[in-house]
């Protein structure tokens, strides 16, 4: 495995080269050993938690009182900001990098939003983390019983004689099979199977058997007195389930332009046992994963962009609201997906406003520069208004650990630093431009490279 391939693997399986991986760049390494080391490092499961002690003694009576309930919900929303910040910090500083990257992926697959109960969403996020590299069937069953999902897709309202079809529909359309792979009858019958699903105040799953429709159901060609887990087992029998999930994983980790021969290849692997870790090992070990047409061709998500920058230059945001503000402007706020389909990704990450911000952000954060406002556009107008009304002198307040950067890249040549920071294949024009950059300071050179359009690719 050469340096370019090593960097490509860690750009996709993680967030680029971190200081802990930098010393491996010059070593000639066996691909299968590197991939196995990556997977082994993610065997542990380290839960991500915020302090929720203030909610531990709450009772149902507290939630029945309107004023008390509103106070609890306000406190919970503030804790969500803490959780958002902790999640980004975890992504920037973890040995379990693939597990964390997979958790981020699954959060945009099993999409769920719970603005009002930090206990439940904390549990949900850690459920994603726990199952991120496990068995997909067990994963789907676990998600179907999570309190946040039961609320988000209205399974709590799904009762005998009053079925709610929301979860059953999204289970098939977004989580397992894809649009057009089931009938409306299948949706209705599956909804009946999930009746009686509920949870207690602490978020523990409760099956209310008197609210469950125990009658016979006809689903995807099978008949029986099915419950929710039975429906999921029948879905897993469909090869389309493996194919659908593999296509989403391929688009996220390999290339937005899907090669359907590769999809058939990996779906055969996945369908055998639905083992996610085995699937990822196969993808990262395949020759085609390292083809030039798969390297540096994906647009970084806002979170990948932010975390990747922090991997090169350690950054600590003084104010969690600054971090939230950046996410909002870039178009991806962790824990707050836009809808049940999640973020579309790919080219949808970029428009005229977000691109301008991305190009300016490295110098704004790392060099305390200002965003120049010349031609007024939608972003510029709102940005100027923000400063006028809020009277802020700085866009964000951040502590930048340049000393750690200097230590990490002390023996690294400028040309090597360029290859580490820019993962994409460069055009002649880009190479010529970079060759003309000032190379008196690695710090300035780093900021200049991160301010190029090529830095948006991974």
mmCIF file of C-alpha atoms in Angstrom, residues 172-173 176-183 186 220 238 240-241 243-244:
data_model
loop_
_atom_site.group_PDB
_atom_site.id
_atom_site.type_symbol
_atom_site.label_atom_id
_atom_site.label_comp_id
_atom_site.label_asym_id
_atom_site.label_seq_id
_atom_site.Cartn_x
_atom_site.Cartn_y
_atom_site.Cartn_z
ATOM 1 C CA UNK A 172 -39.010 -0.250 3.756
ATOM 2 C CA UNK A 173 -38.504 2.897 1.697
ATOM 3 C CA UNK A 176 -34.109 -1.539 3.971
ATOM 4 C CA UNK A 177 -35.608 -1.934 0.490
ATOM 5 C CA UNK A 178 -35.967 1.351 -1.338
ATOM 6 C CA UNK A 179 -38.859 2.974 -3.130
ATOM 7 C CA UNK A 180 -41.011 0.802 -5.374
ATOM 8 C CA UNK A 181 -39.982 -2.508 -3.777
ATOM 9 C CA UNK A 182 -43.206 -3.105 -1.828
ATOM 10 C CA UNK A 183 -46.949 -2.551 -2.156
ATOM 11 C CA UNK A 186 -47.336 -4.509 2.520
ATOM 12 C CA UNK A 220 -44.214 -9.760 0.947
ATOM 13 C CA UNK A 238 -35.059 -10.171 0.183
ATOM 14 C CA UNK A 240 -32.957 -6.274 -2.552
ATOM 15 C CA UNK A 241 -32.357 -5.375 1.089
ATOM 16 C CA UNK A 243 -28.464 -4.471 -2.540
ATOM 17 C CA UNK A 244 -30.150 -1.296 -1.260
#
